């Protein structure tokens, strides 16, 4: 992956709800935790402005991140983020350590290509409906994709793409598909618009036949 994300962090000695509130209010820092790789969990804090800036980039959510904890570099991925319910700023973050030998599971964004050229929209008056905007994949850290793509140019009204239609990079799997065909969920489809010209024609034809 071409982009590199780095965050500076400090070890957080005080814990608890009160300490976290003081940290946010007085120091403008976000409490966080680093876990995994058979090491003890580590409580840290990250400058709020630094984290907010990185979160503006979609790729931050699916990249391997360089977390510098007081001079010690941790390779991590963002596993969970709690935000303020009204204002949206981050309240707490969970980071998982990664290594080269263990697979990780991550939610990867889906990019939908050629929506403006979609047959079902341009020629048939349908509308594209996204059922998913991301998908959980499993792979080694070195194989982690930044995003996945689905080309919807040839999708017609009434048709859909499912999880099994996503082209995956080598070494990457979708765990849901290993649970059977019932889990091959719809990712995107083209639906008929109610009140469209096609509906009107069908209705008119029905009235003519009944007369």
PDB file of C-alpha atoms in Angstrom:
ATOM      1  CA  UNK A   1       0.000   0.000   0.000  1.00  0.00           C
ATOM      2  CA  UNK A   2       1.333   3.381  -0.976  1.00  0.00           C
ATOM      3  CA  UNK A   3       0.176   5.529   1.925  1.00  0.00           C
ATOM      4  CA  UNK A   4       1.797   5.534   5.334  1.00  0.00           C
ATOM      5  CA  UNK A   5      -0.041   6.653   8.455  1.00  0.00           C
ATOM      6  CA  UNK A   6       1.783   7.555  11.639  1.00  0.00           C
ATOM      7  CA  UNK A   7       0.524   8.588  15.059  1.00  0.00           C
ATOM      8  CA  UNK A   8       2.400   9.717  18.126  1.00  0.00           C
ATOM      9  CA  UNK A   9       1.129   8.316  21.421  1.00  0.00           C
ATOM     10  CA  UNK A  10       1.952   8.386  25.114  1.00  0.00           C
ATOM     11  CA  UNK A  11       1.500   5.700  27.745  1.00  0.00           C
ATOM     12  CA  UNK A  12      -1.613   6.431  29.804  1.00  0.00           C
ATOM     13  CA  UNK A  13      -1.042   5.785  33.505  1.00  0.00           C
ATOM     14  CA  UNK A  14      -4.402   6.897  34.871  1.00  0.00           C
ATOM     15  CA  UNK A  15      -7.414   4.824  33.914  1.00  0.00           C
ATOM     16  CA  UNK A  16     -11.127   4.953  34.497  1.00  0.00           C
ATOM     17  CA  UNK A  17     -13.998   7.089  33.277  1.00  0.00           C
ATOM     18  CA  UNK A  18     -13.008  10.152  35.282  1.00  0.00           C
ATOM     19  CA  UNK A  19      -9.410  10.035  34.098  1.00  0.00           C
ATOM     20  CA  UNK A  20     -10.528   9.681  30.476  1.00  0.00           C
ATOM     21  CA  UNK A  21     -12.819  12.690  30.787  1.00  0.00           C
ATOM     22  CA  UNK A  22     -10.026  14.815  32.253  1.00  0.00           C
ATOM     23  CA  UNK A  23      -7.711  13.678  29.490  1.00  0.00           C
ATOM     24  CA  UNK A  24     -10.167  14.802  26.813  1.00  0.00           C
ATOM     25  CA  UNK A  25     -11.162  18.046  28.504  1.00  0.00           C
ATOM     26  CA  UNK A  26      -7.856  19.298  29.885  1.00  0.00           C
ATOM     27  CA  UNK A  27      -5.271  17.815  27.516  1.00  0.00           C
ATOM     28  CA  UNK A  28      -7.287  17.497  24.266  1.00  0.00           C
ATOM     29  CA  UNK A  29      -6.181  13.881  23.976  1.00  0.00           C
ATOM     30  CA  UNK A  30      -8.072  10.707  23.125  1.00  0.00           C
ATOM     31  CA  UNK A  31      -7.709   7.631  25.360  1.00  0.00           C
ATOM     32  CA  UNK A  32      -6.973   4.422  23.478  1.00  0.00           C
ATOM     33  CA  UNK A  33      -5.788   0.857  23.972  1.00  0.00           C
ATOM     34  CA  UNK A  34      -3.368  -1.361  22.040  1.00  0.00           C
ATOM     35  CA  UNK A  35      -3.805  -5.139  22.276  1.00  0.00           C
ATOM     36  CA  UNK A  36      -2.967  -8.403  20.539  1.00  0.00           C
ATOM     37  CA  UNK A  37       0.111 -10.273  19.306  1.00  0.00           C
ATOM     38  CA  UNK A  38       0.276 -12.170  22.602  1.00  0.00           C
ATOM     39  CA  UNK A  39       1.375  -9.033  24.470  1.00  0.00           C
ATOM     40  CA  UNK A  40      -0.187  -7.238  27.402  1.00  0.00           C
ATOM     41  CA  UNK A  41      -2.764  -4.556  26.515  1.00  0.00           C
ATOM     42  CA  UNK A  42      -1.303  -1.054  26.624  1.00  0.00           C
ATOM     43  CA  UNK A  43      -3.292   2.038  27.578  1.00  0.00           C
ATOM     44  CA  UNK A  44      -2.254   5.091  25.573  1.00  0.00           C
ATOM     45  CA  UNK A  45      -3.387   8.595  24.662  1.00  0.00           C
ATOM     46  CA  UNK A  46      -3.281  10.324  21.270  1.00  0.00           C
ATOM     47  CA  UNK A  47      -3.546  14.070  20.530  1.00  0.00           C
ATOM     48  CA  UNK A  48      -7.125  14.739  19.434  1.00  0.00           C
ATOM     49  CA  UNK A  49      -6.156  16.974  16.511  1.00  0.00           C
ATOM     50  CA  UNK A  50      -3.796  14.331  15.099  1.00  0.00           C
ATOM     51  CA  UNK A  51      -6.365  11.562  15.244  1.00  0.00           C
ATOM     52  CA  UNK A  52      -9.138  13.737  13.784  1.00  0.00           C
ATOM     53  CA  UNK A  53      -6.903  14.677  10.848  1.00  0.00           C
ATOM     54  CA  UNK A  54      -6.069  11.043  10.072  1.00  0.00           C
ATOM     55  CA  UNK A  55      -9.704   9.943  10.354  1.00  0.00           C
ATOM     56  CA  UNK A  56     -10.604  12.269   7.476  1.00  0.00           C
ATOM     57  CA  UNK A  57      -8.854   9.821   5.125  1.00  0.00           C
ATOM     58  CA  UNK A  58     -10.893   6.721   4.246  1.00  0.00           C
ATOM     59  CA  UNK A  59      -7.713   4.678   3.854  1.00  0.00           C
ATOM     60  CA  UNK A  60      -6.828   5.171   7.520  1.00  0.00           C
ATOM     61  CA  UNK A  61      -9.534   2.682   8.500  1.00  0.00           C
ATOM     62  CA  UNK A  62      -8.068  -0.187   6.446  1.00  0.00           C
ATOM     63  CA  UNK A  63      -4.316   0.491   6.516  1.00  0.00           C
ATOM     64  CA  UNK A  64      -1.536  -0.800   8.712  1.00  0.00           C
ATOM     65  CA  UNK A  65      -0.655   2.116  10.959  1.00  0.00           C
ATOM     66  CA  UNK A  66       2.657   3.093  12.551  1.00  0.00           C
ATOM     67  CA  UNK A  67       1.971   3.917  16.177  1.00  0.00           C
ATOM     68  CA  UNK A  68       4.947   5.503  17.934  1.00  0.00           C
ATOM     69  CA  UNK A  69       4.488   5.012  21.679  1.00  0.00           C
ATOM     70  CA  UNK A  70       7.206   7.056  23.355  1.00  0.00           C
ATOM     71  CA  UNK A  71       9.855   5.801  20.956  1.00  0.00           C
ATOM     72  CA  UNK A  72       8.561   2.232  20.577  1.00  0.00           C
ATOM     73  CA  UNK A  73       7.019   1.518  17.168  1.00  0.00           C
ATOM     74  CA  UNK A  74       3.873  -0.611  17.061  1.00  0.00           C
ATOM     75  CA  UNK A  75       2.371  -1.904  13.813  1.00  0.00           C
ATOM     76  CA  UNK A  76      -1.389  -1.770  14.325  1.00  0.00           C
ATOM     77  CA  UNK A  77      -4.792  -1.531  12.665  1.00  0.00           C
ATOM     78  CA  UNK A  78      -7.777   0.431  13.910  1.00  0.00           C
ATOM     79  CA  UNK A  79     -10.345  -2.078  15.199  1.00  0.00           C
ATOM     80  CA  UNK A  80     -12.893   0.121  16.938  1.00  0.00           C
ATOM     81  CA  UNK A  81     -13.669   3.804  17.323  1.00  0.00           C
ATOM     82  CA  UNK A  82     -16.160   5.384  19.705  1.00  0.00           C
ATOM     83  CA  UNK A  83     -17.478   8.839  18.780  1.00  0.00           C
ATOM     84  CA  UNK A  84     -19.486  11.443  20.620  1.00  0.00           C
ATOM     85  CA  UNK A  85     -23.128  10.670  19.743  1.00  0.00           C
ATOM     86  CA  UNK A  86     -23.995  14.287  18.907  1.00  0.00           C
ATOM     87  CA  UNK A  87     -20.754  16.034  17.944  1.00  0.00           C
ATOM     88  CA  UNK A  88     -18.983  13.129  16.249  1.00  0.00           C
ATOM     89  CA  UNK A  89     -15.477  13.644  17.613  1.00  0.00           C
ATOM     90  CA  UNK A  90     -13.557  10.512  18.754  1.00  0.00           C
ATOM     91  CA  UNK A  91     -13.898   9.456  22.390  1.00  0.00           C
ATOM     92  CA  UNK A  92     -11.868   6.227  22.435  1.00  0.00           C
ATOM     93  CA  UNK A  93      -9.947   4.038  19.988  1.00  0.00           C
ATOM     94  CA  UNK A  94      -8.937   0.368  19.958  1.00  0.00           C
ATOM     95  CA  UNK A  95      -5.840  -0.669  18.028  1.00  0.00           C
ATOM     96  CA  UNK A  96      -4.824  -4.271  17.309  1.00  0.00           C
ATOM     97  CA  UNK A  97      -1.174  -5.209  16.943  1.00  0.00           C
ATOM     98  CA  UNK A  98      -0.343  -7.157  13.802  1.00  0.00           C
ATOM     99  CA  UNK A  99       2.488  -9.470  12.766  1.00  0.00           C
ATOM    100  CA  UNK A 100       3.538 -11.248   9.598  1.00  0.00           C
ATOM    101  CA  UNK A 101       2.327 -14.718  10.575  1.00  0.00           C
ATOM    102  CA  UNK A 102      -1.248 -14.275  11.808  1.00  0.00           C
ATOM    103  CA  UNK A 103      -4.267 -13.362   9.716  1.00  0.00           C
ATOM    104  CA  UNK A 104      -6.371 -10.384  10.670  1.00  0.00           C
ATOM    105  CA  UNK A 105     -10.012  -9.575   9.923  1.00  0.00           C
ATOM    106  CA  UNK A 106     -10.851  -6.055   8.786  1.00  0.00           C
ATOM    107  CA  UNK A 107     -13.775  -4.199   7.266  1.00  0.00           C
ATOM    108  CA  UNK A 108     -12.652  -2.903   3.857  1.00  0.00           C
ATOM    109  CA  UNK A 109     -14.563  -0.196   1.937  1.00  0.00           C
ATOM    110  CA  UNK A 110     -16.187  -1.062  -1.378  1.00  0.00           C
ATOM    111  CA  UNK A 111     -15.792   1.325  -4.314  1.00  0.00           C
ATOM    112  CA  UNK A 112     -18.598   1.100  -6.866  1.00  0.00           C
ATOM    113  CA  UNK A 113     -17.378   1.794 -10.413  1.00  0.00           C
ATOM    114  CA  UNK A 114     -19.301   3.195 -13.402  1.00  0.00           C
ATOM    115  CA  UNK A 115     -22.489   4.027 -11.539  1.00  0.00           C
ATOM    116  CA  UNK A 116     -23.127   6.830 -14.040  1.00  0.00           C
ATOM    117  CA  UNK A 117     -22.979   4.281 -16.891  1.00  0.00           C
ATOM    118  CA  UNK A 118     -25.155   1.615 -15.244  1.00  0.00           C
ATOM    119  CA  UNK A 119     -27.515   0.078 -17.817  1.00  0.00           C
ATOM    120  CA  UNK A 120     -30.310  -0.333 -15.303  1.00  0.00           C
ATOM    121  CA  UNK A 121     -30.198   3.367 -14.476  1.00  0.00           C
ATOM    122  CA  UNK A 122     -29.503   4.971 -17.878  1.00  0.00           C
ATOM    123  CA  UNK A 123     -31.700   2.790 -20.071  1.00  0.00           C
ATOM    124  CA  UNK A 124     -34.246   1.229 -17.725  1.00  0.00           C
ATOM    125  CA  UNK A 125     -34.999   4.018 -15.261  1.00  0.00           C
ATOM    126  CA  UNK A 126     -33.854   2.115 -12.200  1.00  0.00           C
ATOM    127  CA  UNK A 127     -31.971   3.300  -9.147  1.00  0.00           C
ATOM    128  CA  UNK A 128     -28.806   1.851  -7.600  1.00  0.00           C
ATOM    129  CA  UNK A 129     -29.226   0.642  -4.034  1.00  0.00           C
ATOM    130  CA  UNK A 130     -26.134  -0.030  -1.901  1.00  0.00           C
ATOM    131  CA  UNK A 131     -26.810  -2.769   0.651  1.00  0.00           C
ATOM    132  CA  UNK A 132     -23.205  -2.669   1.891  1.00  0.00           C
ATOM    133  CA  UNK A 133     -20.452  -0.072   1.785  1.00  0.00           C
ATOM    134  CA  UNK A 134     -17.777  -2.287   3.320  1.00  0.00           C
ATOM    135  CA  UNK A 135     -17.050  -5.985   3.705  1.00  0.00           C
ATOM    136  CA  UNK A 136     -15.128  -7.998   6.278  1.00  0.00           C
ATOM    137  CA  UNK A 137     -12.087  -9.793   4.864  1.00  0.00           C
ATOM    138  CA  UNK A 138      -9.442 -12.059   6.340  1.00  0.00           C
ATOM    139  CA  UNK A 139      -5.788 -12.052   5.254  1.00  0.00           C
ATOM    140  CA  UNK A 140      -2.213 -11.588   6.338  1.00  0.00           C
ATOM    141  CA  UNK A 141      -1.223  -7.992   6.985  1.00  0.00           C
ATOM    142  CA  UNK A 142       0.891  -7.871   3.818  1.00  0.00           C
ATOM    143  CA  UNK A 143      -2.165  -8.767   1.697  1.00  0.00           C
ATOM    144  CA  UNK A 144      -4.563  -6.254   3.266  1.00  0.00           C
ATOM    145  CA  UNK A 145      -6.292  -4.321   0.458  1.00  0.00           C
ATOM    146  CA  UNK A 146      -6.999  -0.606   0.785  1.00  0.00           C
ATOM    147  CA  UNK A 147     -10.411  -1.081  -0.848  1.00  0.00           C
ATOM    148  CA  UNK A 148     -12.372  -3.504  -3.053  1.00  0.00           C
ATOM    149  CA  UNK A 149     -14.129  -2.698  -6.339  1.00  0.00           C
ATOM    150  CA  UNK A 150     -17.409  -3.646  -8.007  1.00  0.00           C
ATOM    151  CA  UNK A 151     -18.139  -2.501 -11.571  1.00  0.00           C
ATOM    152  CA  UNK A 152     -21.897  -1.937 -11.892  1.00  0.00           C
ATOM    153  CA  UNK A 153     -21.909  -0.762 -15.536  1.00  0.00           C
ATOM    154  CA  UNK A 154     -23.778  -3.846 -16.859  1.00  0.00           C
ATOM    155  CA  UNK A 155     -26.157  -4.260 -13.942  1.00  0.00           C
ATOM    156  CA  UNK A 156     -29.828  -4.227 -15.051  1.00  0.00           C
ATOM    157  CA  UNK A 157     -33.064  -3.567 -13.168  1.00  0.00           C
ATOM    158  CA  UNK A 158     -33.817  -6.541 -10.928  1.00  0.00           C
ATOM    159  CA  UNK A 159     -30.196  -7.718 -10.906  1.00  0.00           C
ATOM    160  CA  UNK A 160     -27.752  -7.663  -8.003  1.00  0.00           C
ATOM    161  CA  UNK A 161     -24.138  -8.334  -7.091  1.00  0.00           C
ATOM    162  CA  UNK A 162     -23.420 -10.491  -4.067  1.00  0.00           C
ATOM    163  CA  UNK A 163     -20.371 -11.021  -1.874  1.00  0.00           C
ATOM    164  CA  UNK A 164     -19.221 -13.835  -4.171  1.00  0.00           C
ATOM    165  CA  UNK A 165     -19.075 -11.373  -7.094  1.00  0.00           C
ATOM    166  CA  UNK A 166     -16.312  -9.310  -5.476  1.00  0.00           C
ATOM    167  CA  UNK A 167     -12.896  -9.937  -7.005  1.00  0.00           C
ATOM    168  CA  UNK A 168     -10.466 -10.496  -4.131  1.00  0.00           C
ATOM    169  CA  UNK A 169      -6.677 -10.048  -4.120  1.00  0.00           C
ATOM    170  CA  UNK A 170      -4.548 -13.151  -3.692  1.00  0.00           C
ATOM    171  CA  UNK A 171      -4.475 -14.379  -0.118  1.00  0.00           C
ATOM    172  CA  UNK A 172      -7.690 -12.585   0.850  1.00  0.00           C
ATOM    173  CA  UNK A 173     -10.979 -14.271   1.750  1.00  0.00           C
ATOM    174  CA  UNK A 174     -14.439 -13.195   2.913  1.00  0.00           C
ATOM    175  CA  UNK A 175     -15.213 -15.200   6.087  1.00  0.00           C
ATOM    176  CA  UNK A 176     -18.986 -14.949   5.562  1.00  0.00           C
ATOM    177  CA  UNK A 177     -18.742 -16.966   2.339  1.00  0.00           C
ATOM    178  CA  UNK A 178     -17.168 -19.855   4.223  1.00  0.00           C
ATOM    179  CA  UNK A 179     -20.409 -20.232   6.196  1.00  0.00           C
ATOM    180  CA  UNK A 180     -22.438 -21.309   3.164  1.00  0.00           C
ATOM    181  CA  UNK A 181     -24.538 -19.879   0.365  1.00  0.00           C
ATOM    182  CA  UNK A 182     -27.067 -18.394   2.790  1.00  0.00           C
ATOM    183  CA  UNK A 183     -24.388 -15.898   3.758  1.00  0.00           C
ATOM    184  CA  UNK A 184     -23.705 -14.755   0.200  1.00  0.00           C
ATOM    185  CA  UNK A 185     -25.479 -11.471   0.871  1.00  0.00           C
ATOM    186  CA  UNK A 186     -26.459  -8.771  -1.621  1.00  0.00           C
ATOM    187  CA  UNK A 187     -23.940  -5.944  -1.899  1.00  0.00           C
ATOM    188  CA  UNK A 188     -25.645  -3.736  -4.506  1.00  0.00           C
ATOM    189  CA  UNK A 189     -28.711  -3.999  -6.730  1.00  0.00           C
ATOM    190  CA  UNK A 190     -30.702  -1.960  -9.233  1.00  0.00           C
ATOM    191  CA  UNK A 191     -34.327  -1.516  -8.270  1.00  0.00           C
ATOM    192  CA  UNK A 192     -37.294  -0.293 -10.302  1.00  0.00           C
ATOM    193  CA  UNK A 193     -38.459   3.163  -9.306  1.00  0.00           C
ATOM    194  CA  UNK A 194     -42.084   3.287  -8.249  1.00  0.00           C
ATOM    195  CA  UNK A 195     -44.123   5.459 -10.571  1.00  0.00           C
ATOM    196  CA  UNK A 196     -41.557   5.094 -13.384  1.00  0.00           C
ATOM    197  CA  UNK A 197     -42.513   5.116 -17.043  1.00  0.00           C
ATOM    198  CA  UNK A 198     -42.159   1.326 -17.100  1.00  0.00           C
ATOM    199  CA  UNK A 199     -44.749   1.019 -14.339  1.00  0.00           C
ATOM    200  CA  UNK A 200     -47.068   3.404 -16.181  1.00  0.00           C
ATOM    201  CA  UNK A 201     -46.790   1.383 -19.385  1.00  0.00           C
ATOM    202  CA  UNK A 202     -47.537  -1.849 -17.513  1.00  0.00           C
ATOM    203  CA  UNK A 203     -50.543  -0.239 -15.844  1.00  0.00           C
ATOM    204  CA  UNK A 204     -51.874   1.155 -19.141  1.00  0.00           C
ATOM    205  CA  UNK A 205     -51.472  -2.206 -20.830  1.00  0.00           C
ATOM    206  CA  UNK A 206     -53.426  -3.867 -18.024  1.00  0.00           C
ATOM    207  CA  UNK A 207     -56.263  -1.356 -18.282  1.00  0.00           C
ATOM    208  CA  UNK A 208     -56.473  -1.816 -22.077  1.00  0.00           C
ATOM    209  CA  UNK A 209     -56.679  -5.586 -21.767  1.00  0.00           C
ATOM    210  CA  UNK A 210     -59.387  -5.381 -19.115  1.00  0.00           C
ATOM    211  CA  UNK A 211     -61.474  -3.109 -21.319  1.00  0.00           C
TER     212      UNK A 211
END
